[in-house]
Amino acid sequence: MNEQTFMKLMQILPKSALSTAVGMATRLPAPAPLHRAAIKAFAKAYNVDLAEAEHALEHYPTFAEFFTRGLKVGSRPVDPGEKVVVSPVDGAVSQVGYAEHGRVMQAKGIHYTVGELLGDETAAKPFHGGAWTTIYLSPRDYHRIHSPLGGKITGYSYIPGEFWPVNPASVKNKQALFCVNERLVTYLDTVAGKCAVVKVGATCVSRIRAAYEDVITHEGKPGKVHRFDTPIPVEKGGELGRFEMGSTVILVFEPGRVKWDDSFQPEAVVRMGRRIGEIP
C-alpha cells in the first residue's frame, strides 16, 4: 500500500473506536496456553527480547500486562552524572534539534510549534529556543517512560485528541501529527531547568498511564491541567508512566540548558538510561 492510499484509509478509519476496542481486547484474560502462545507469536514477529522481561510469561495474565512489562533489575543501567541527560525510553530517534522561534520539526517540510504541542502558549514560552527530540517506540521496545534528569514533577496536562498512527507514512504526511493526537504532558523542574515530557497517543495505543498519580488517558475524560502544590521528587531514570501499546515521546528543554551529543541523530537507536546529551 502506498503512502497516499494509506493516509486516505486512515482518514476514514474510526481510529478512536478501534483503539478502544484493541485496548479492551489486550486487557481481557485468556486461557493460559492460548495467552502464552499469543505472546510468543508477538515476540517472534517483532523480535522482542523475552530474556529481559522482569517475569516469566506465565506471570502476565493479560497481553496488556506483558506489553507494559518491567525489566529485570540491571537491564537498563542509568548513566551517572548530575549533568548527563539520559534517554527516557527505548526507541529510535525520529528528529532532534533546537526549537528556534518555538518551532519543532516533525519531518522534512513539516513543522509545528511548542505551543501547539503542549496545548498552552504560556506553558510553551520557556521552551522557545530549547533542545528537543522526538523518539519513536516500536512494538518490540520496552514501553515505560522515565525521567531524563533528576528533579521534581511539578504537574501534568492531559490533552484529548485523535489517534492517527505515528509510523513514518503518517509522520511525513500528516500536518502537526503530534499536536493532533492525544497527549499526556509531564512537567519537570530539573537540574537543567524546566522540562516537558510529552507522551503521544496513536492508533491502537489504548491508554497512557502516569506513574506518579492515578491518571489514565483515553477514558472519555475531558482535558485536564494539574499543578502539584508539593512537587513530587523523581530521580534520573525514575518511572513517569507507560504506554499500553506503543507510540512516541517528545522531550523539550529550556534554551541553553541542554546540548545533544553528536551521536544523537535521527535514526539512532537509544536505550532508556543511556546518555544522549549534557548540561553545558
Short mmCIF file of C-alpha atoms in Angstrom, two decimals:
data_model
loop_
_atom_site.label_atom_id
_atom_site.label_comp_id
_atom_site.label_asym_id
_atom_site.label_seq_id
_atom_site.Cartn_x
_atom_site.Cartn_y
_atom_site.Cartn_z
CA MET A 1 0.00 0.00 0.00
CA ASN A 2 1.50 3.37 -0.98
CA GLU A 3 1.57 6.25 1.49
CA GLN A 4 -1.25 8.25 -0.08
CA THR A 5 -3.60 5.26 -0.11
CA PHE A 6 -2.64 4.52 3.50
CA MET A 7 -3.39 8.11 4.57
CA LYS A 8 -6.78 8.07 2.81
CA LEU A 9 -7.64 4.84 4.61
CA MET A 10 -6.61 6.33 7.95
CA GLN A 11 -8.78 9.36 7.24
CA ILE A 12 -11.96 7.25 7.17
CA LEU A 13 -10.98 4.60 9.72
CA PRO A 14 -12.73 5.01 13.12
CA LYS A 15 -9.38 5.32 14.90
CA SER A 16 -10.70 6.14 18.38
CA ALA A 17 -13.20 3.28 18.40
CA LEU A 18 -10.56 0.90 17.05
CA SER A 19 -8.07 1.96 19.72
CA THR A 20 -10.68 1.45 22.44
CA ALA A 21 -11.56 -2.00 21.12
CA VAL A 22 -7.92 -3.07 20.86
CA GLY A 23 -7.25 -1.80 24.36
CA MET A 24 -10.17 -3.73 25.81
CA ALA A 25 -9.05 -6.87 23.99
CA THR A 26 -5.50 -6.62 25.36
CA ARG A 27 -6.83 -6.37 28.92
CA LEU A 28 -9.06 -9.44 28.69
CA PRO A 29 -7.79 -12.63 30.35
CA ALA A 30 -7.45 -15.69 28.11
CA PRO A 31 -6.78 -19.41 28.68
CA ALA A 32 -3.15 -19.70 29.75
CA PRO A 33 -1.92 -21.85 26.82
CA LEU A 34 -3.57 -19.55 24.27
CA HIS A 35 -2.32 -16.47 26.06
CA ARG A 36 1.29 -17.66 26.18
CA ALA A 37 1.15 -18.75 22.54
CA ALA A 38 -0.09 -15.29 21.51
CA ILE A 39 2.69 -13.55 23.45
CA LYS A 40 5.33 -15.86 21.97
CA ALA A 41 3.99 -15.23 18.45
CA PHE A 42 4.09 -11.46 19.06
CA ALA A 43 7.60 -11.65 20.48
CA LYS A 44 8.81 -13.67 17.49
CA ALA A 45 7.14 -11.38 14.94
CA TYR A 46 8.66 -8.22 16.47
CA ASN A 47 11.93 -9.71 17.78
CA VAL A 48 11.14 -8.93 21.43
CA ASP A 49 13.90 -9.89 23.86
CA LEU A 50 11.96 -12.01 26.35
CA ALA A 51 15.14 -12.64 28.37
CA GLU A 52 14.95 -9.02 29.60
CA ALA A 53 11.40 -9.36 30.95
CA GLU A 54 11.03 -8.95 34.70
CA HIS A 55 8.96 -12.14 34.98
CA ALA A 56 8.30 -15.37 33.11
CA LEU A 57 5.42 -15.36 30.59
CA GLU A 58 3.00 -17.17 32.92
CA HIS A 59 3.21 -14.20 35.29
CA TYR A 60 1.30 -11.96 32.85
CA PRO A 61 -2.45 -12.71 32.88
CA THR A 62 -3.23 -10.32 30.01
CA PHE A 63 -1.43 -9.11 26.91
CA ALA A 64 -1.56 -5.52 28.23
CA GLU A 65 0.39 -6.52 31.34
CA PHE A 66 3.00 -8.23 29.18
CA PHE A 67 3.24 -5.22 26.88
CA THR A 68 3.82 -2.83 29.79
CA ARG A 69 6.20 -5.28 31.49
CA GLY A 70 9.05 -4.15 33.64
CA LEU A 71 12.62 -5.27 33.01
CA LYS A 72 14.98 -7.36 35.09
CA VAL A 73 16.99 -5.36 37.60
CA GLY A 74 20.14 -4.08 35.93
CA SER A 75 18.81 -4.34 32.37
CA ARG A 76 18.89 -0.56 31.91
CA PRO A 77 21.68 0.98 33.99
CA VAL A 78 21.33 4.75 34.20
CA ASP A 79 24.45 6.66 33.16
CA PRO A 80 25.68 8.63 36.19
CA GLY A 81 26.48 12.32 36.48
CA GLU A 82 24.21 15.17 37.52
CA LYS A 83 24.79 16.94 34.19
CA VAL A 84 24.31 13.87 31.99
CA VAL A 85 20.94 13.72 30.16
CA VAL A 86 19.69 10.18 29.53
CA SER A 87 17.11 8.74 27.16
CA PRO A 88 13.67 8.43 28.78
CA VAL A 89 12.76 5.37 26.67
CA ASP A 90 13.91 2.57 24.42
CA GLY A 91 13.34 3.54 20.80
CA ALA A 92 14.73 5.24 17.72
CA VAL A 93 15.35 8.96 17.24
CA SER A 94 12.93 10.46 14.75
CA GLN A 95 14.11 14.08 14.90
CA VAL A 96 16.34 16.18 17.14
CA GLY A 97 17.22 19.85 17.31
CA TYR A 98 16.64 23.20 18.99
CA ALA A 99 13.29 25.00 18.93
CA GLU A 100 14.25 28.21 17.13
CA HIS A 101 11.36 30.68 17.38
CA GLY A 102 9.42 27.96 19.20
CA ARG A 103 9.25 25.72 16.11
CA VAL A 104 9.87 21.97 16.06
CA MET A 105 10.47 19.74 13.02
CA GLN A 106 8.18 16.77 12.52
CA ALA A 107 9.59 15.73 9.13
CA LYS A 108 11.12 17.43 6.11
CA GLY A 109 8.84 20.35 5.22
CA ILE A 110 6.55 19.87 8.25
CA HIS A 111 6.92 21.90 11.43
CA TYR A 112 4.74 22.70 14.44
CA THR A 113 5.11 24.98 17.44
CA VAL A 114 5.83 24.06 21.04
CA GLY A 115 2.61 25.87 21.93
CA GLU A 116 0.61 23.57 19.66
CA LEU A 117 2.36 20.53 21.12
CA LEU A 118 1.70 21.49 24.75
CA GLY A 119 -1.73 22.94 24.02
CA ASP A 120 -0.77 26.02 26.03
CA GLU A 121 1.15 29.02 24.65
CA THR A 122 2.01 30.31 28.13
CA ALA A 123 3.45 26.96 29.21
CA ALA A 124 5.39 26.79 25.93
CA LYS A 125 7.21 30.14 26.17
CA PRO A 126 10.03 28.94 28.47
CA PHE A 127 10.94 26.28 25.88
CA HIS A 128 11.37 28.55 22.85
CA GLY A 129 14.91 28.02 21.55
CA GLY A 130 15.49 24.97 23.73
CA ALA A 131 16.68 21.45 22.89
CA TRP A 132 14.00 18.99 21.78
CA THR A 133 13.85 15.46 20.44
CA THR A 134 11.24 13.01 19.17
CA ILE A 135 11.75 9.30 19.94
CA TYR A 136 9.61 6.56 18.37
CA LEU A 137 8.83 3.35 20.27
CA SER A 138 8.25 0.30 18.07
CA PRO A 139 6.18 -2.74 19.17
CA ARG A 140 9.35 -4.60 20.18
CA ASP A 141 10.50 -1.91 22.61
CA TYR A 142 10.16 -1.61 26.37
CA HIS A 143 7.18 0.74 26.86
CA ARG A 144 7.72 2.54 30.13
CA ILE A 145 8.80 6.19 30.18
CA HIS A 146 11.42 7.55 32.59
CA SER A 147 12.86 10.88 33.69
CA PRO A 148 15.84 12.15 31.63
CA LEU A 149 17.24 14.02 34.65
CA GLY A 150 16.76 14.17 38.38
CA GLY A 151 14.34 16.76 39.74
CA LYS A 152 10.70 17.18 40.67
CA ILE A 153 7.39 16.56 38.90
CA THR A 154 5.55 19.87 39.06
CA GLY A 155 2.37 18.93 37.18
CA TYR A 156 0.82 17.39 34.12
CA SER A 157 -1.58 18.14 31.29
CA TYR A 158 -3.90 15.67 29.59
CA ILE A 159 -4.86 16.80 26.08
CA PRO A 160 -7.55 14.66 24.39
CA GLY A 161 -7.16 14.22 20.66
CA GLU A 162 -7.20 11.90 17.69
CA PHE A 163 -5.45 8.56 17.21
CA TRP A 164 -3.50 8.78 13.97
CA PRO A 165 -0.69 6.25 13.52
CA VAL A 166 2.78 7.59 14.26
CA ASN A 167 4.52 5.44 11.65
CA PRO A 168 6.80 7.04 9.01
CA ALA A 169 3.99 7.45 6.47
CA SER A 170 1.88 9.49 8.90
CA VAL A 171 4.84 11.48 10.21
CA LYS A 172 5.79 12.51 6.65
CA ASN A 173 2.24 13.35 5.54
CA LYS A 174 0.01 14.42 8.45
CA GLN A 175 0.45 18.08 9.33
CA ALA A 176 1.19 18.65 13.04
CA LEU A 177 0.53 14.97 13.76
CA PHE A 178 1.85 15.11 17.32
CA CYS A 179 -0.32 18.14 18.07
CA VAL A 180 -3.47 16.45 16.73
CA ASN A 181 -3.14 13.16 18.62
CA GLU A 182 -3.93 12.63 22.29
CA ARG A 183 -1.13 13.67 24.65
CA LEU A 184 -0.14 13.39 28.28
CA VAL A 185 2.48 16.00 29.22
CA THR A 186 4.54 15.68 32.39
CA TYR A 187 6.25 18.87 33.56
CA LEU A 188 9.52 18.63 35.46
CA ASP A 189 11.84 21.02 37.26
CA THR A 190 15.31 19.53 36.79
CA VAL A 191 18.95 20.42 37.24
CA ALA A 192 18.67 21.74 33.65
CA GLY A 193 15.62 23.88 34.42
CA LYS A 194 12.14 23.15 33.13
CA CYS A 195 11.47 20.07 31.01
CA ALA A 196 8.32 18.77 29.34
CA VAL A 197 7.99 15.04 28.64
CA VAL A 198 5.24 14.62 26.05
CA LYS A 199 3.73 11.16 25.64
CA VAL A 200 1.80 10.94 22.35
CA GLY A 201 -1.06 8.52 21.73
CA ALA A 202 -1.65 6.75 18.41
CA THR A 203 -3.85 4.20 16.66
CA CYS A 204 -4.24 1.17 18.97
CA VAL A 205 -2.45 2.97 21.82
CA SER A 206 -5.38 2.26 24.07
CA ARG A 207 -4.19 4.20 27.10
CA ILE A 208 -1.30 6.19 28.53
CA ARG A 209 -0.84 5.74 32.26
CA ALA A 210 1.05 8.05 34.64
CA ALA A 211 3.23 6.54 37.37
CA TYR A 212 3.03 9.46 39.80
CA GLU A 213 -0.77 9.85 40.07
CA ASP A 214 -3.90 7.92 39.10
CA VAL A 215 -4.05 9.36 35.58
CA ILE A 216 -5.14 7.17 32.67
CA THR A 217 -5.88 8.66 29.25
CA HIS A 218 -8.41 7.63 26.60
CA GLU A 219 -11.20 7.06 29.10
CA GLY A 220 -13.60 9.56 27.56
CA LYS A 221 -12.44 12.16 30.06
CA PRO A 222 -12.15 15.87 29.30
CA GLY A 223 -8.77 17.57 29.14
CA LYS A 224 -7.11 18.44 32.42
CA VAL A 225 -4.25 20.62 33.64
CA HIS A 226 -2.94 19.98 37.14
CA ARG A 227 -0.10 21.54 39.13
CA PHE A 228 1.08 19.85 42.32
CA ASP A 229 1.09 22.02 45.43
CA THR A 230 4.05 19.97 46.60
CA PRO A 231 6.16 18.80 43.64
CA ILE A 232 6.98 15.09 43.58
CA PRO A 233 10.69 14.19 43.70
CA VAL A 234 11.95 11.96 40.86
CA GLU A 235 15.42 10.57 40.33
CA LYS A 236 17.10 10.35 36.95
CA GLY A 237 15.69 7.20 35.37
CA GLY A 238 12.67 7.23 37.68
CA GLU A 239 9.45 6.00 36.03
CA LEU A 240 7.00 8.65 34.79
CA GLY A 241 4.45 6.42 33.04
CA ARG A 242 3.82 3.78 30.41
CA PHE A 243 2.15 3.20 27.07
CA GLU A 244 -0.46 0.47 26.85
CA MET A 245 0.66 -0.23 23.27
CA GLY A 246 3.47 1.84 21.75
CA SER A 247 3.88 5.34 20.46
CA THR A 248 6.17 8.40 20.65
CA VAL A 249 7.81 10.56 23.32
CA ILE A 250 8.94 14.16 22.79
CA LEU A 251 11.33 15.94 25.17
CA VAL A 252 11.56 19.74 25.35
CA PHE A 253 14.02 21.76 27.46
CA GLU A 254 14.63 25.45 28.16
CA PRO A 255 17.12 27.27 25.87
CA GLY A 256 20.81 26.95 26.61
CA ARG A 257 20.31 24.23 29.21
CA VAL A 258 20.92 21.03 27.23
CA LYS A 259 23.32 20.19 24.41
CA TRP A 260 22.73 16.99 22.45
CA ASP A 261 25.62 14.59 21.88
CA ASP A 262 26.97 14.49 18.31
CA SER A 263 25.97 10.82 18.03
CA PHE A 264 22.37 11.62 18.97
CA GLN A 265 20.97 11.91 15.45
CA PRO A 266 17.84 10.80 13.51
CA GLU A 267 17.56 7.00 13.21
CA ALA A 268 19.94 6.43 16.14
CA VAL A 269 18.77 3.60 18.40
CA VAL A 270 18.56 4.61 22.06
CA ARG A 271 18.04 2.75 25.31
CA MET A 272 16.48 4.08 28.46
CA GLY A 273 19.11 5.37 30.86
CA ARG A 274 21.89 5.81 28.31
CA ARG A 275 23.47 9.21 27.73
CA ILE A 276 22.04 11.40 24.92
CA GLY A 277 23.28 14.85 25.95
CA GLU A 278 24.64 17.05 28.70
CA ILE A 279 24.14 20.27 30.57
CA PRO A 280 26.86 22.57 29.12
#
